[in-house]
Coordinates of C-alpha atoms in Angstrom, one line a residue:
M920 CA -4.0 18.8 -9.6
I921 CA -6.7 17.9 -10.3
V922 CA -8.1 17.3 -13.5
V923 CA -12.4 16.9 -13.0
P924 CA -14.5 16.0 -15.9
D925 CA -15.6 19.8 -17.1
G926 CA -11.5 20.3 -18.7
R927 CA -11.1 22.5 -16.0
T928 CA -7.4 21.9 -13.9
L929 CA -7.7 22.8 -10.2
R930 CA -4.0 23.2 -8.8
P931 CA -4.4 22.3 -4.8
L932 CA -3.6 25.4 -2.3
V933 CA -2.9 22.9 -0.3
P934 CA 0.0 20.3 0.4
W935 CA -0.9 16.3 0.5
P936 CA -2.1 14.8 2.8
P937 CA -4.1 16.9 4.6
V938 CA -4.3 16.5 8.7
I939 CA -6.0 13.3 10.2
R940 CA -6.9 13.6 13.2
R941 CA -6.7 9.7 14.3
R942 CA -8.4 7.5 16.6
P943 CA -8.0 4.1 17.0
N944 CA -10.4 1.3 16.2
H945 CA -12.4 3.7 13.8
F946 CA -13.8 3.5 10.1
S947 CA -16.1 5.7 9.7
F948 CA -19.2 5.2 7.0
R949 CA -22.5 6.4 8.8
T950 CA -22.6 4.5 11.6
V951 CA -19.7 2.6 12.3
V952 CA -19.0 1.8 16.0
R953 CA -15.6 2.8 17.7
M954 CA -15.6 0.7 20.2
A955 CA -17.1 -2.4 21.9
I956 CA -21.0 -3.5 20.7
T957 CA -22.8 -6.3 21.8
L958 CA -25.4 -7.8 18.9
R959 CA -27.8 -10.1 19.8
F960 CA -29.6 -12.7 17.7
S961 CA -32.1 -14.4 16.3
P962 CA -32.9 -17.7 15.1
A963 CA -34.2 -15.9 12.0
D964 CA -30.6 -13.4 12.2
L965 CA -29.0 -17.1 12.5
L966 CA -30.5 -17.9 9.2
R967 CA -29.2 -14.7 6.9
C968 CA -25.1 -14.6 7.8
R969 CA -22.9 -14.7 5.0
F970 CA -20.0 -13.2 3.5
A971 CA -19.2 -10.4 0.2
S972 CA -16.2 -8.7 -0.7
S973 CA -16.1 -5.4 -2.0
P974 CA -13.5 -3.8 -3.8
M975 CA -14.5 0.1 -3.3
F976 CA -13.8 -1.0 -0.1
E977 CA -10.4 -1.7 -0.7
T978 CA -9.7 0.7 -3.3
L979 CA -10.9 3.7 0.1
S980 CA -8.4 1.6 2.3
A981 CA -5.5 1.8 0.2
V982 CA -6.4 5.8 -0.3
R983 CA -6.1 6.6 3.5
L984 CA -3.0 3.8 3.0
L985 CA -0.7 7.3 1.4
S986 CA -1.3 9.3 4.4
P987 CA 1.9 9.7 6.7
R988 CA 0.0 8.5 9.6
E989 CA -2.0 6.0 9.1
G990 CA 0.1 2.2 9.8
V991 CA 1.0 0.5 6.9
G992 CA 1.3 -2.5 8.7
P993 CA 1.8 -6.2 6.3
H994 CA 1.8 -3.3 3.1
R995 CA 4.7 -1.3 3.3
R996 CA 6.3 -4.0 0.8
W997 CA 3.6 -2.7 -1.8
L998 CA 3.4 1.0 -0.5
D999 CA 7.2 1.0 -2.3
T1000 CA 5.9 0.2 -5.5
I1001 CA 3.3 2.7 -5.9
D1002 CA 4.2 6.0 -7.4
T1003 CA 1.8 9.0 -6.5
R1004 CA 3.4 11.6 -8.2
E1005 CA 0.7 12.0 -10.4
L1006 CA -2.0 11.4 -8.4
D1007 CA -3.7 13.8 -6.4
L1008 CA -6.7 11.6 -3.3
R1009 CA -7.0 14.5 -1.2
P1010 CA -10.6 14.9 -1.7
I1011 CA -11.4 11.0 -1.0
A1012 CA -8.6 11.2 2.0
L1013 CA -11.0 14.7 3.4
L1014 CA -14.5 12.7 2.8
Q1015 CA -12.3 10.5 5.3
P1016 CA -11.4 11.5 8.2
R1017 CA -9.9 9.2 10.9
R1018 CA -12.6 10.8 13.0
G1019 CA -16.5 11.5 11.9
Y1020 CA -18.5 10.6 8.9
T1021 CA -18.1 9.3 5.9
P1022 CA -20.6 9.7 3.1
D1023 CA -22.5 6.3 2.7
F1024 CA -22.5 6.9 -0.9
L1025 CA -18.5 6.0 -1.7
A1026 CA -19.3 3.1 0.3
P1027 CA -22.2 1.0 -1.6
P1028 CA -22.5 -2.1 0.5
P1029 CA -21.5 -5.6 -0.8
V1030 CA -23.4 -7.9 -2.6
S1031 CA -21.4 -11.1 -2.9
P1032 CA -18.2 -12.6 -2.3
H1033 CA -18.0 -12.0 -6.0
A1034 CA -18.1 -8.2 -6.0
R1035 CA -16.6 -6.1 -8.8
F1036 CA -15.2 -3.1 -9.5
E1037 CA -17.0 -1.3 -12.2
D1038 CA -20.5 -2.2 -10.9
E1039 CA -19.6 -0.6 -7.2
L1040 CA -18.3 2.4 -8.7
A1041 CA -21.9 2.8 -11.3
A1042 CA -24.0 2.0 -8.2
V1043 CA -21.8 5.4 -6.5
A1044 CA -22.1 7.8 -10.2
A1045 CA -25.6 7.1 -10.0
T1046 CA -26.3 8.9 -6.6
D1047 CA -28.3 11.1 -6.5
P1048 CA -27.7 14.9 -6.2
D1049 CA -28.8 16.3 -3.0
R1050 CA -27.6 12.7 -1.3
V1051 CA -24.5 13.7 -2.0
R1052 CA -25.0 17.6 -0.9
A1053 CA -25.9 16.9 2.0
E1054 CA -23.5 13.9 2.9
V1055 CA -20.2 15.7 2.2
R1056 CA -21.8 18.6 3.5
R1057 CA -22.0 16.6 6.9
S1058 CA -19.1 14.6 6.7
L1059 CA -16.9 18.6 5.9
A1060 CA -19.0 20.4 8.8
E1061 CA -17.6 16.7 11.4
S1062 CA -14.5 18.2 10.7
P1063 CA -13.1 20.8 12.2
G1064 CA -11.6 23.3 9.0
A1065 CA -12.5 21.0 6.5
A1066 CA -14.8 23.2 4.7
E1067 CA -12.4 26.0 4.4
S1068 CA -9.6 24.3 2.4
A1069 CA -9.1 24.7 -0.5
T1070 CA -10.2 21.1 -1.0
G1071 CA -12.9 21.6 1.4
R1072 CA -14.6 24.9 -0.9
L1073 CA -14.0 22.7 -4.5
L1074 CA -16.8 19.5 -2.9
L1075 CA -18.6 22.0 -1.8
G1076 CA -18.8 23.4 -5.1
D1077 CA -22.2 21.6 -7.6
P1078 CA -22.3 18.2 -6.1
A1079 CA -22.7 17.1 -10.1
L1080 CA -19.6 18.2 -10.7
V1081 CA -18.4 16.8 -7.3
L1082 CA -19.6 14.1 -7.9
R1083 CA -18.3 13.3 -11.2
T1084 CA -14.7 15.2 -10.3
L1085 CA -14.7 12.1 -6.8
V1086 CA -16.0 8.7 -9.3
S1087 CA -13.3 10.0 -11.7
L1088 CA -10.3 10.0 -8.7
V1089 CA -12.0 6.9 -7.3
R1090 CA -11.2 5.1 -10.9
Q1091 CA -8.3 6.2 -10.4
A1092 CA -6.7 5.1 -7.4
W1093 CA -8.3 1.4 -8.1
E1094 CA -6.5 1.2 -11.5
V1095 CA -3.0 2.7 -9.7
L1096 CA -3.1 0.8 -6.4
V1097 CA -5.9 -1.6 -5.9
E1098 CA -6.0 -3.1 -9.9
P1099 CA -2.6 -4.4 -10.6
V1100 CA -2.2 -6.3 -7.4
W1101 CA -5.9 -7.4 -8.0
P1102 CA -5.7 -10.7 -8.0
Q1103 CA -3.2 -11.7 -5.3
I1104 CA -6.0 -9.7 -3.4
R1105 CA -8.8 -11.4 -5.3
G1106 CA -7.5 -14.9 -3.7
L1107 CA -6.6 -14.4 -1.1
L1108 CA -9.7 -12.6 -0.4
D1109 CA -11.3 -15.6 -1.7
A1110 CA -9.2 -17.8 0.6
D1111 CA -10.6 -16.4 3.6
V1112 CA -14.3 -17.0 3.0
G1113 CA -13.5 -20.4 1.9
F1114 CA -11.8 -21.4 4.9
Q1115 CA -14.2 -19.5 6.6
T1116 CA -17.4 -21.4 5.0
R1117 CA -15.7 -24.4 6.1
R1118 CA -14.9 -23.9 9.6
M1119 CA -18.8 -22.1 10.1
A1120 CA -20.1 -25.2 8.1
E1121 CA -18.7 -28.1 10.2
G1122 CA -19.9 -26.6 13.6
G1123 CA -21.4 -23.3 12.4
L1124 CA -21.0 -20.5 13.7
D1125 CA -19.6 -21.1 17.3
R1126 CA -17.1 -22.3 15.8
L1127 CA -16.3 -19.7 13.1
F1128 CA -16.2 -16.8 15.8
A1129 CA -14.1 -18.8 17.8
E1130 CA -10.8 -17.7 15.5
L1131 CA -12.1 -15.1 13.6
H1132 CA -10.4 -12.4 14.9
P1133 CA -9.5 -12.2 18.5
R1134 CA -11.6 -8.9 19.2
L1135 CA -14.9 -11.0 18.4
R1136 CA -15.7 -13.0 20.7
W1137 CA -19.3 -15.4 20.6
N1138 CA -21.6 -16.9 23.4
N1139 CA -24.6 -18.5 22.7
G1140 CA -25.8 -16.3 20.0
V1141 CA -24.3 -12.9 21.2
L1142 CA -21.4 -11.0 18.2
T1143 CA -19.0 -8.8 21.0
R1144 CA -16.4 -6.3 19.0
E1145 CA -13.9 -5.7 22.6
Y1146 CA -12.8 -2.6 23.7
G1147 CA -14.3 0.2 24.7
D1148 CA -18.2 1.6 26.3
D1149 CA -20.3 -0.7 25.9
E1150 CA -23.3 -0.7 23.1
R1151 CA -26.2 -3.4 22.7
R1152 CA -28.0 -4.4 19.9
D1153 CA -31.1 -6.5 19.8
Q1154 CA -31.2 -8.0 15.9
R1155 CA -34.5 -8.7 14.4
G1156 CA -33.8 -11.7 11.4
E1157 CA -31.1 -8.8 9.6
G1158 CA -29.0 -11.5 9.8
L1159 CA -25.1 -10.2 9.0
V1160 CA -22.1 -10.2 6.7
L1161 CA -19.2 -10.6 6.8
V1162 CA -16.6 -8.5 4.7
P1163 CA -12.9 -9.9 4.8
S1164 CA -10.5 -7.3 4.0
A1165 CA -6.6 -7.0 2.6
F1166 CA -6.0 -3.3 3.5
K1167 CA -8.0 -2.6 6.2
W1168 CA -5.5 -4.6 8.2
D1169 CA -5.6 -3.5 12.1
Q1170 CA -9.4 -2.9 13.0
V1171 CA -12.2 -4.8 12.6
I1172 CA -15.3 -2.2 11.6
V1173 CA -18.3 -3.3 13.0
I1174 CA -21.7 -1.2 10.4
V1175 CA -24.9 -1.2 11.6
D1176 CA -27.0 1.4 10.3
P1177 CA -29.0 1.6 6.6
P1178 CA -28.2 0.5 3.5
W1179 CA -25.9 -1.8 5.3
Q1180 CA -27.4 -4.6 6.4
P1181 CA -24.6 -5.3 10.3
T1182 CA -21.8 -5.8 8.4
V1183 CA -18.8 -7.2 10.5
I1184 CA -15.2 -6.6 8.6
Y1185 CA -12.3 -7.5 9.6
P1186 CA -8.2 -8.5 8.5
A1187 CA -8.4 -11.7 6.4
R1188 CA -6.7 -14.3 7.7
G1189 CA -2.9 -14.9 5.6
L1190 CA -1.8 -11.4 5.3
G1191 CA 1.0 -12.0 6.0
T1192 CA 1.9 -13.7 3.0
L1193 CA 0.9 -11.5 1.2
W1194 CA 3.5 -9.4 -0.3
Q1195 CA 5.3 -12.5 0.0
P1196 CA 8.7 -10.5 2.0
L1197 CA 10.9 -13.7 1.8
S1198 CA 11.3 -13.6 -2.8
A1199 CA 14.2 -11.5 -1.6
D1200 CA 18.2 -13.3 -2.0
R1201 CA 18.3 -11.7 1.5
H1202 CA 15.4 -12.1 2.8
A1203 CA 15.4 -16.5 1.4
A1204 CA 18.8 -16.1 3.2
L1205 CA 17.2 -15.2 6.3
G1206 CA 14.0 -17.7 6.5
R1207 CA 17.7 -20.6 6.3
L1208 CA 19.5 -19.4 9.5
I1209 CA 16.6 -18.7 11.1
G1210 CA 13.4 -20.6 10.5
T1211 CA 11.0 -19.2 7.2
T1212 CA 8.4 -18.6 9.9
R1213 CA 10.7 -16.4 12.6
A1214 CA 12.0 -15.2 9.2
V1215 CA 8.2 -14.9 8.1
L1216 CA 6.4 -13.2 12.2
L1217 CA 10.0 -11.2 12.2
L1218 CA 9.8 -9.4 8.6
S1219 CA 5.7 -8.5 9.7
L1220 CA 6.8 -6.7 12.9
D1221 CA 7.0 -3.1 11.2
E1222 CA 4.1 -2.6 13.7
P1223 CA 3.9 -4.6 17.0
A1224 CA 1.6 -7.0 16.6
S1225 CA 0.1 -9.7 19.7
T1226 CA 0.5 -13.7 19.1
T1227 CA -2.9 -14.6 18.5
T1228 CA -3.1 -11.3 15.1
L1229 CA 0.5 -13.2 14.1
A1230 CA -1.4 -16.4 14.2
H1231 CA -4.6 -14.9 12.4
R1232 CA -1.7 -12.5 10.2
H1233 CA -1.0 -15.8 8.8
A1234 CA -3.0 -19.0 9.2
L1235 CA -0.6 -20.2 12.6
A1236 CA -1.5 -21.5 15.4
A1237 CA -1.3 -19.7 18.3
G1238 CA 0.9 -22.2 20.2
T1239 CA 2.9 -22.4 16.9
V1240 CA 3.7 -18.2 17.1
S1241 CA 4.4 -18.0 20.5
E1242 CA 7.1 -21.0 21.1
H1243 CA 9.4 -18.7 17.7
L1244 CA 8.4 -16.1 19.1
S1245 CA 10.0 -17.3 22.9
V1246 CA 12.8 -18.4 20.3
L1247 CA 13.5 -15.2 18.7
R1248 CA 12.4 -12.7 22.0
E1249 CA 15.9 -15.1 23.5
A1250 CA 18.0 -13.4 20.8
G1251 CA 17.1 -10.7 21.8
F1252 CA 15.7 -10.3 18.1
V1253 CA 12.2 -9.3 19.5
A1254 CA 10.5 -7.7 23.1
G1255 CA 7.8 -7.7 23.7
E1256 CA 5.4 -4.9 26.3
R1257 CA 2.8 -5.6 27.8
H1258 CA -0.3 -4.2 26.3
R1259 CA -4.0 -4.0 28.3
H1260 CA -4.7 -7.7 28.7
E1261 CA -1.9 -8.6 26.3
I1262 CA 1.3 -8.6 25.1
R1263 CA 2.3 -7.1 21.3
Y1264 CA 6.0 -7.9 20.2
R1265 CA 8.4 -5.6 18.5
R1266 CA 11.7 -5.5 16.5
T1267 CA 14.7 -5.0 18.9
P1268 CA 17.4 -3.0 17.3
L1269 CA 19.4 -6.5 16.4
G1270 CA 16.4 -7.2 14.5
E1271 CA 16.3 -4.5 13.0
A1272 CA 19.9 -4.8 12.6
V1273 CA 19.4 -8.6 11.1
L1274 CA 16.7 -7.7 8.6
R1275 CA 19.1 -4.7 7.0

């Protein structure tokens, strides 16, 4: 059930979660470039590159992982610890379609590497009701059937009440899903920012983008996010914000429209170590049997992944990962399958049996 701020209780008429149509590589704020994008930097842009983080963005991304249609990747162990029986987040989920528009007011642009959730939530709560009405209507209109659903009708009500309801639900999501593990996530994001800023200090953007993520390419002042149709944008001094993320683990997101400064959101380095999968006795024994690194790689293949993705996720050299995957493949624990221009590895039935 949903308890709105005036004390009324609204009993949902449809089961959670709503059907969310999946489209790969898309997180839908106003203009999230779903496929390829090319950003051409001017000299002024090179001087305005910075890092930031967003507890609000992490919270909204965590809500997405509650849908069975989402791949949870390295977050399976986190999800297994979450008790969502008293948590009804359908209004937030309905406004975050895999294909379509998510209201801008739900996610203020991150301003620093040490943003506070309370400050970001206060910015959401201060949104003008007319803006809430317009952006909610736009979001629901772009998802077939959303406006006619029980949750959609709730969201089309008095915008001031809708805003208070959404603020309350986002706070609940933060308190249940993210706040208990925020020190771990904060540590991961801080470590990533520290590592990337050192690389940038050592060799500029050439060095930074060389290994920031396999889907990002930097060449002669041009940043390209791979896959899909070609879209070009000439920067005019806006610079770039780089935002590492824990819960947006499988995508690189590019946002280019106001109120956001051009922003790249990417999976934080070392994500595979976040939930310390080898802490259990059984996993420790597996590490002693086949080696800690091979055990970590085998455990992280809940979903198929390439060598470069695993190297980024676990903060390892690509050559090291390739060598260990070769051993696991020869032992029959993993198999590789070609996907476009890369090989993605998955656990075999034998690999699954070893873990069990």
